[in-house]
Amino acid sequence: MGRKNGVLGIGGSNGVCLSRRTLVALGLGQFLSLLITSTGFSSSQLSRRGINAPTSQSFLNYVLLAVVYGGIMIHRQRGLLAKWYYYLMLAVVDVEANYLGGSHPVKGDMLVIGGSMLYAISNVGEEFFVKNIDRVELMAMLGTFGAVVSACQISILERQELQSIKWTAAAVLPFLGFSLAMFLFYSSVPLLLKISGATMLNLSLLTSDMWAVVIRIFAYNEKVDWLYFVAFGAVAVGLLIYSWESKKDETLGEVNEAAIEDEEARIENLDQGGVTPTVARRGPYHALVMEQS
């Protein structure tokens, strides 16, 4: 094992290399997984008190995104890089992905599947905006339109639920905890999407069940089956394998790009020196055979 140029090498020159970027992605993925677990914990506390207002729980998060990142955009004093209606469509998908769910076994399962599909669409859409537009603009517009869509939905579907809630500290604190965790989650997701993409994000979130088990053990003194730990190990191995393969693909792409740039530079130098290059293919690489003109 050795370290060179920010890369952790395992298994010698033919082994697998994990760059600092990959390690950061793995760590950030588990941070996001822990945040998702904390939102589940807050929701369970509200559910224990008979509070069922999923859109209202997400509303404050969207407001925070709009205020914080909208303020940054105002300070920048520049227009939108993408059309506003794209952000509106993404916000609708995101709000509904957070809303869908149910207690009836069959209906609930169908709604969860629908929510998962919308969540996947939201992740892929966010990845596109992060990599091609701007992270701050994405968060600001998602927060703005998400707050508007949530407010409309709350006024229709959850107004009576909110009126029936006794706003004690036991009810307010889980709301605030959920909103803070979601704000940190939404702020951090674009970072992971830019580093590794939506696939790495969703694989990382699979470990949230394991963090939930940890909470159950220490917060509720519950005993869990040992198969949970086997499942966590399997997910961890899957994350490492995906990271290693992604690193290999990234390295191969950089090598090919460097080879193409070197070849173009050599051709340009030869043209300037009155030398005509002839390209002969040898596997994936090109060799230059120079002929004097």
mmCIF file of C-alpha atoms in Angstrom, residues 17-293:
data_model
loop_
_atom_site.group_PDB
_atom_site.id
_atom_site.type_symbol
_atom_site.label_atom_id
_atom_site.label_comp_id
_atom_site.label_asym_id
_atom_site.label_seq_id
_atom_site.Cartn_x
_atom_site.Cartn_y
_atom_site.Cartn_z
ATOM 1 C CA CYS A 17 -6.330 2.707 -6.660
ATOM 2 C CA LEU A 18 -8.661 4.898 -4.661
ATOM 3 C CA SER A 19 -8.166 8.612 -5.218
ATOM 4 C CA ARG A 20 -8.923 11.226 -2.614
ATOM 5 C CA ARG A 21 -11.914 12.174 -4.743
ATOM 6 C CA THR A 22 -13.290 8.637 -4.468
ATOM 7 C CA LEU A 23 -12.715 8.530 -0.718
ATOM 8 C CA VAL A 24 -14.465 11.893 -0.347
ATOM 9 C CA ALA A 25 -17.382 10.533 -2.388
ATOM 10 C CA LEU A 26 -17.639 7.475 -0.123
ATOM 11 C CA GLY A 27 -17.537 9.600 3.024
ATOM 12 C CA LEU A 28 -20.019 12.126 1.659
ATOM 13 C CA GLY A 29 -22.339 9.314 0.641
ATOM 14 C CA GLN A 30 -22.424 7.996 4.201
ATOM 15 C CA PHE A 31 -23.000 11.498 5.556
ATOM 16 C CA LEU A 32 -26.019 11.783 3.270
ATOM 17 C CA SER A 33 -27.179 8.330 4.315
ATOM 18 C CA LEU A 34 -27.017 9.398 7.964
ATOM 19 C CA LEU A 35 -28.999 12.545 7.178
ATOM 20 C CA ILE A 36 -31.716 10.478 5.497
ATOM 21 C CA THR A 37 -31.815 8.255 8.573
ATOM 22 C CA SER A 38 -32.219 11.308 10.819
ATOM 23 C CA THR A 39 -35.163 12.531 8.705
ATOM 24 C CA GLY A 40 -36.767 9.118 9.129
ATOM 25 C CA PHE A 41 -36.199 9.344 12.873
ATOM 26 C CA SER A 42 -37.853 12.799 12.987
ATOM 27 C CA SER A 43 -40.788 11.554 10.922
ATOM 28 C CA SER A 44 -41.251 8.585 13.252
ATOM 29 C CA GLN A 45 -41.368 10.946 16.236
ATOM 30 C CA LEU A 46 -44.114 12.964 14.525
ATOM 31 C CA SER A 47 -45.984 9.789 13.608
ATOM 32 C CA ARG A 48 -45.904 8.634 17.239
ATOM 33 C CA ARG A 49 -47.795 11.823 18.078
ATOM 34 C CA GLY A 50 -50.356 11.233 15.340
ATOM 35 C CA ILE A 51 -48.960 13.926 13.004
ATOM 36 C CA ASN A 52 -49.068 13.070 9.305
ATOM 37 C CA ALA A 53 -48.099 16.087 7.179
ATOM 38 C CA PRO A 54 -45.259 15.096 4.801
ATOM 39 C CA THR A 55 -45.533 18.130 2.534
ATOM 40 C CA SER A 56 -45.512 20.484 5.518
ATOM 41 C CA GLN A 57 -42.356 18.799 6.789
ATOM 42 C CA SER A 58 -40.569 19.531 3.495
ATOM 43 C CA PHE A 59 -41.918 23.070 3.130
ATOM 44 C CA LEU A 60 -39.469 24.706 5.538
ATOM 45 C CA ASN A 61 -36.579 22.954 3.781
ATOM 46 C CA TYR A 62 -37.565 24.497 0.443
ATOM 47 C CA VAL A 63 -37.904 27.901 2.098
ATOM 48 C CA LEU A 64 -34.379 27.606 3.553
ATOM 49 C CA LEU A 65 -32.992 26.629 0.143
ATOM 50 C CA ALA A 66 -34.727 29.590 -1.501
ATOM 51 C CA VAL A 67 -33.518 32.077 1.118
ATOM 52 C CA VAL A 68 -29.897 30.896 1.387
ATOM 53 C CA TYR A 69 -29.111 30.112 -2.244
ATOM 54 C CA GLY A 70 -31.490 32.765 -3.584
ATOM 55 C CA GLY A 71 -29.543 35.317 -1.554
ATOM 56 C CA ILE A 72 -26.328 34.112 -3.178
ATOM 57 C CA MET A 73 -27.878 34.468 -6.634
ATOM 58 C CA ILE A 74 -29.076 37.994 -5.861
ATOM 59 C CA HIS A 75 -25.561 38.878 -4.725
ATOM 60 C CA ARG A 76 -24.172 37.525 -8.016
ATOM 61 C CA GLN A 77 -26.546 39.779 -9.988
ATOM 62 C CA ARG A 78 -26.826 37.578 -13.057
ATOM 63 C CA GLY A 79 -29.667 35.978 -14.954
ATOM 64 C CA LEU A 80 -30.709 32.331 -15.070
ATOM 65 C CA LEU A 81 -28.568 29.958 -17.092
ATOM 66 C CA ALA A 82 -31.530 27.626 -17.722
ATOM 67 C CA LYS A 83 -35.203 28.239 -18.448
ATOM 68 C CA TRP A 84 -37.314 28.690 -15.326
ATOM 69 C CA TYR A 85 -39.932 26.120 -16.338
ATOM 70 C CA TYR A 86 -37.334 23.331 -16.240
ATOM 71 C CA TYR A 87 -36.816 24.090 -12.564
ATOM 72 C CA LEU A 88 -40.578 24.188 -12.037
ATOM 73 C CA MET A 89 -40.982 20.699 -13.515
ATOM 74 C CA LEU A 90 -38.104 19.411 -11.404
ATOM 75 C CA ALA A 91 -39.631 20.968 -8.278
ATOM 76 C CA VAL A 92 -42.998 19.310 -8.922
ATOM 77 C CA VAL A 93 -41.306 15.918 -9.325
ATOM 78 C CA ASP A 94 -39.241 16.468 -6.170
ATOM 79 C CA VAL A 95 -42.178 17.567 -4.018
ATOM 80 C CA GLU A 96 -44.310 14.616 -5.073
ATOM 81 C CA ALA A 97 -41.392 12.202 -4.573
ATOM 82 C CA ASN A 98 -41.214 13.362 -0.954
ATOM 83 C CA TYR A 99 -44.988 13.202 -0.523
ATOM 84 C CA LEU A 100 -46.051 9.799 -1.882
ATOM 85 C CA GLY A 101 -46.639 7.023 0.727
ATOM 86 C CA GLY A 102 -49.466 5.246 2.486
ATOM 87 C CA SER A 103 -50.443 2.872 5.281
ATOM 88 C CA HIS A 104 -52.556 0.461 3.240
ATOM 89 C CA PRO A 105 -50.328 -2.530 2.275
ATOM 90 C CA VAL A 106 -51.107 -2.643 -1.460
ATOM 91 C CA LYS A 107 -51.834 1.027 -2.015
ATOM 92 C CA GLY A 108 -48.866 2.007 0.104
ATOM 93 C CA ASP A 109 -46.505 -0.224 -1.858
ATOM 94 C CA MET A 110 -47.704 1.237 -5.155
ATOM 95 C CA LEU A 111 -47.252 4.773 -3.876
ATOM 96 C CA VAL A 112 -43.767 3.970 -2.590
ATOM 97 C CA ILE A 113 -42.821 2.552 -5.997
ATOM 98 C CA GLY A 114 -44.186 5.686 -7.658
ATOM 99 C CA GLY A 115 -42.290 7.885 -5.222
ATOM 100 C CA SER A 116 -39.087 5.961 -5.873
ATOM 101 C CA MET A 117 -39.472 6.477 -9.619
ATOM 102 C CA LEU A 118 -40.012 10.207 -9.134
ATOM 103 C CA TYR A 119 -37.051 10.320 -6.756
ATOM 104 C CA ALA A 120 -34.836 8.680 -9.400
ATOM 105 C CA ILE A 121 -36.018 11.179 -12.026
ATOM 106 C CA SER A 122 -35.298 14.016 -9.597
ATOM 107 C CA ASN A 123 -31.777 12.719 -8.917
ATOM 108 C CA VAL A 124 -30.908 12.356 -12.590
ATOM 109 C CA GLY A 125 -32.343 15.799 -13.338
ATOM 110 C CA GLU A 126 -30.327 17.361 -10.522
ATOM 111 C CA GLU A 127 -27.179 15.630 -11.766
ATOM 112 C CA PHE A 128 -27.697 17.180 -15.213
ATOM 113 C CA PHE A 129 -28.151 20.687 -13.796
ATOM 114 C CA VAL A 130 -25.185 20.342 -11.427
ATOM 115 C CA LYS A 131 -22.799 19.152 -14.126
ATOM 116 C CA ASN A 132 -24.033 21.402 -16.929
ATOM 117 C CA ILE A 133 -25.571 24.505 -15.351
ATOM 118 C CA ASP A 134 -24.856 25.668 -11.791
ATOM 119 C CA ARG A 135 -25.299 24.182 -8.330
ATOM 120 C CA VAL A 136 -26.321 27.425 -6.615
ATOM 121 C CA GLU A 137 -28.896 28.231 -9.299
ATOM 122 C CA LEU A 138 -30.319 24.714 -9.016
ATOM 123 C CA MET A 139 -30.727 24.935 -5.239
ATOM 124 C CA ALA A 140 -32.190 28.444 -5.361
ATOM 125 C CA MET A 141 -34.769 27.655 -8.037
ATOM 126 C CA LEU A 142 -35.603 24.222 -6.625
ATOM 127 C CA GLY A 143 -36.183 25.841 -3.247
ATOM 128 C CA THR A 144 -38.292 28.663 -4.694
ATOM 129 C CA PHE A 145 -40.553 26.534 -6.854
ATOM 130 C CA GLY A 146 -40.571 23.714 -4.307
ATOM 131 C CA ALA A 147 -41.864 26.122 -1.658
ATOM 132 C CA VAL A 148 -44.594 27.403 -3.999
ATOM 133 C CA VAL A 149 -45.714 23.914 -5.028
ATOM 134 C CA SER A 150 -45.617 22.709 -1.410
ATOM 135 C CA ALA A 151 -47.650 25.682 -0.200
ATOM 136 C CA CYS A 152 -50.341 24.994 -2.803
ATOM 137 C CA GLN A 153 -50.445 21.318 -1.886
ATOM 138 C CA ILE A 154 -50.566 22.040 1.844
ATOM 139 C CA SER A 155 -53.534 24.400 1.405
ATOM 140 C CA ILE A 156 -55.444 21.629 -0.363
ATOM 141 C CA LEU A 157 -54.389 18.410 1.366
ATOM 142 C CA GLU A 158 -52.918 19.212 4.786
ATOM 143 C CA ARG A 159 -54.636 22.359 6.010
ATOM 144 C CA GLN A 160 -56.939 20.513 8.432
ATOM 145 C CA GLU A 161 -54.078 18.338 9.667
ATOM 146 C CA LEU A 162 -52.021 21.413 10.557
ATOM 147 C CA GLN A 163 -54.976 23.042 12.311
ATOM 148 C CA SER A 164 -55.467 19.976 14.508
ATOM 149 C CA ILE A 165 -51.836 19.848 15.687
ATOM 150 C CA LYS A 166 -51.044 21.019 19.213
ATOM 151 C CA TRP A 167 -47.842 22.975 18.619
ATOM 152 C CA THR A 168 -45.882 21.966 21.682
ATOM 153 C CA ALA A 169 -42.113 21.581 21.830
ATOM 154 C CA ALA A 170 -42.532 17.846 21.266
ATOM 155 C CA ALA A 171 -44.190 18.599 17.920
ATOM 156 C CA VAL A 172 -42.070 21.582 16.827
ATOM 157 C CA LEU A 173 -38.630 20.083 17.463
ATOM 158 C CA PRO A 174 -39.090 17.072 15.118
ATOM 159 C CA PHE A 175 -40.347 19.473 12.427
ATOM 160 C CA LEU A 176 -37.259 21.654 12.832
ATOM 161 C CA GLY A 177 -34.933 18.646 12.994
ATOM 162 C CA PHE A 178 -36.426 17.225 9.813
ATOM 163 C CA SER A 179 -36.101 20.544 7.983
ATOM 164 C CA LEU A 180 -32.493 21.089 9.063
ATOM 165 C CA ALA A 181 -31.476 17.559 8.057
ATOM 166 C CA MET A 182 -33.220 17.941 4.693
ATOM 167 C CA PHE A 183 -31.542 21.297 4.086
ATOM 168 C CA LEU A 184 -28.111 19.768 4.727
ATOM 169 C CA PHE A 185 -29.058 16.802 2.545
ATOM 170 C CA TYR A 186 -30.194 18.944 -0.389
ATOM 171 C CA SER A 187 -27.126 21.168 -0.051
ATOM 172 C CA SER A 188 -24.752 18.192 -0.068
ATOM 173 C CA VAL A 189 -26.396 16.034 -2.746
ATOM 174 C CA PRO A 190 -25.157 18.215 -5.662
ATOM 175 C CA LEU A 191 -21.586 17.789 -4.432
ATOM 176 C CA LEU A 192 -21.828 13.997 -4.610
ATOM 177 C CA LEU A 193 -23.667 14.148 -7.936
ATOM 178 C CA LYS A 194 -20.851 16.222 -9.408
ATOM 179 C CA ILE A 195 -18.139 13.924 -8.042
ATOM 180 C CA SER A 196 -19.658 10.505 -8.739
ATOM 181 C CA GLY A 197 -23.178 10.807 -10.164
ATOM 182 C CA ALA A 198 -26.675 9.633 -9.256
ATOM 183 C CA THR A 199 -25.721 5.931 -9.152
ATOM 184 C CA MET A 200 -23.234 6.473 -6.339
ATOM 185 C CA LEU A 201 -25.797 8.562 -4.469
ATOM 186 C CA ASN A 202 -28.479 5.884 -4.558
ATOM 187 C CA LEU A 203 -26.038 3.112 -3.680
ATOM 188 C CA SER A 204 -24.832 5.126 -0.686
ATOM 189 C CA LEU A 205 -28.372 5.672 0.561
ATOM 190 C CA LEU A 206 -28.852 1.911 0.792
ATOM 191 C CA THR A 207 -26.829 1.999 4.015
ATOM 192 C CA SER A 208 -29.418 4.273 5.654
ATOM 193 C CA ASP A 209 -31.197 1.142 6.935
ATOM 194 C CA MET A 210 -28.041 0.212 8.810
ATOM 195 C CA TRP A 211 -27.824 3.635 10.432
ATOM 196 C CA ALA A 212 -31.486 3.206 11.377
ATOM 197 C CA VAL A 213 -30.536 -0.063 13.080
ATOM 198 C CA VAL A 214 -27.858 1.785 15.060
ATOM 199 C CA ILE A 215 -30.472 4.313 16.222
ATOM 200 C CA ARG A 216 -32.835 1.498 17.203
ATOM 201 C CA ILE A 217 -30.093 -0.159 19.249
ATOM 202 C CA PHE A 218 -28.927 2.929 21.142
ATOM 203 C CA ALA A 219 -32.092 5.062 21.257
ATOM 204 C CA TYR A 220 -34.733 2.387 21.777
ATOM 205 C CA ASN A 221 -32.598 -0.463 23.219
ATOM 206 C CA GLU A 222 -33.982 -2.836 20.608
ATOM 207 C CA LYS A 223 -32.352 -6.072 19.526
ATOM 208 C CA VAL A 224 -31.856 -6.623 15.785
ATOM 209 C CA ASP A 225 -31.169 -9.698 13.724
ATOM 210 C CA TRP A 226 -27.550 -10.365 12.742
ATOM 211 C CA LEU A 227 -28.604 -10.470 9.088
ATOM 212 C CA TYR A 228 -28.819 -6.664 9.178
ATOM 213 C CA PHE A 229 -25.054 -6.524 9.627
ATOM 214 C CA VAL A 230 -24.524 -9.022 6.801
ATOM 215 C CA ALA A 231 -26.670 -6.831 4.559
ATOM 216 C CA PHE A 232 -24.680 -3.750 5.544
ATOM 217 C CA GLY A 233 -21.435 -5.571 4.704
ATOM 218 C CA ALA A 234 -22.824 -6.540 1.294
ATOM 219 C CA VAL A 235 -23.787 -2.938 0.539
ATOM 220 C CA ALA A 236 -20.362 -1.707 1.685
ATOM 221 C CA VAL A 237 -18.629 -4.199 -0.614
ATOM 222 C CA GLY A 238 -20.858 -3.094 -3.483
ATOM 223 C CA LEU A 239 -19.931 0.547 -2.879
ATOM 224 C CA LEU A 240 -16.221 -0.275 -2.915
ATOM 225 C CA ILE A 241 -16.510 -2.321 -6.102
ATOM 226 C CA TYR A 242 -18.443 0.462 -7.835
ATOM 227 C CA SER A 243 -15.900 3.045 -6.666
ATOM 228 C CA TRP A 244 -12.957 0.957 -7.890
ATOM 229 C CA GLU A 245 -14.515 0.370 -11.281
ATOM 230 C CA SER A 246 -15.411 4.041 -11.610
ATOM 231 C CA LYS A 247 -11.820 4.945 -10.794
ATOM 232 C CA LYS A 248 -10.553 2.550 -13.464
ATOM 233 C CA ASP A 249 -12.881 4.063 -16.063
ATOM 234 C CA GLU A 250 -11.857 7.568 -15.039
ATOM 235 C CA THR A 251 -8.152 6.727 -15.268
ATOM 236 C CA LEU A 252 -8.568 5.045 -18.669
ATOM 237 C CA GLY A 253 -10.437 8.070 -19.967
ATOM 238 C CA GLU A 254 -7.699 10.408 -18.776
ATOM 239 C CA VAL A 255 -5.023 8.230 -20.417
ATOM 240 C CA ASN A 256 -6.869 8.141 -23.735
ATOM 241 C CA GLU A 257 -7.501 11.881 -23.635
ATOM 242 C CA ALA A 258 -3.831 12.579 -22.886
ATOM 243 C CA ALA A 259 -2.768 10.256 -25.722
ATOM 244 C CA ILE A 260 -5.019 12.072 -28.186
ATOM 245 C CA GLU A 261 -3.740 15.480 -27.081
ATOM 246 C CA ASP A 262 -0.104 14.326 -27.382
ATOM 247 C CA GLU A 263 -0.760 12.958 -30.843
ATOM 248 C CA GLU A 264 -2.403 16.165 -32.014
ATOM 249 C CA ALA A 265 0.491 18.200 -30.638
ATOM 250 C CA ARG A 266 3.041 15.989 -32.440
ATOM 251 C CA ILE A 267 1.125 16.242 -35.708
ATOM 252 C CA GLU A 268 1.007 20.028 -35.380
ATOM 253 C CA ASN A 269 4.752 20.193 -34.680
ATOM 254 C CA LEU A 270 5.497 17.954 -37.633
ATOM 255 C CA ASP A 271 3.346 20.087 -39.932
ATOM 256 C CA GLN A 272 5.181 23.198 -38.837
ATOM 257 C CA GLY A 273 8.542 21.509 -39.507
ATOM 258 C CA GLY A 274 7.615 20.379 -43.017
ATOM 259 C CA VAL A 275 7.206 16.758 -42.026
ATOM 260 C CA THR A 276 4.159 14.756 -43.169
ATOM 261 C CA PRO A 277 2.919 12.288 -40.537
ATOM 262 C CA THR A 278 1.385 8.941 -41.367
ATOM 263 C CA VAL A 279 -0.686 7.316 -38.642
ATOM 264 C CA ALA A 280 -0.455 3.569 -38.084
ATOM 265 C CA ARG A 281 -2.887 1.967 -35.669
ATOM 266 C CA ARG A 282 -1.581 -0.414 -33.019
ATOM 267 C CA GLY A 283 -4.394 -1.596 -30.807
ATOM 268 C CA PRO A 284 -5.972 1.326 -28.960
ATOM 269 C CA TYR A 285 -2.995 3.607 -29.540
ATOM 270 C CA HIS A 286 -1.599 5.343 -32.581
ATOM 271 C CA ALA A 287 2.056 5.410 -33.618
ATOM 272 C CA LEU A 288 3.420 8.104 -35.891
ATOM 273 C CA VAL A 289 5.603 7.087 -38.822
ATOM 274 C CA MET A 290 7.286 10.160 -40.182
ATOM 275 C CA GLU A 291 8.096 10.612 -43.847
ATOM 276 C CA GLN A 292 10.163 13.476 -45.078
ATOM 277 C CA SER A 293 8.245 15.485 -47.642
#
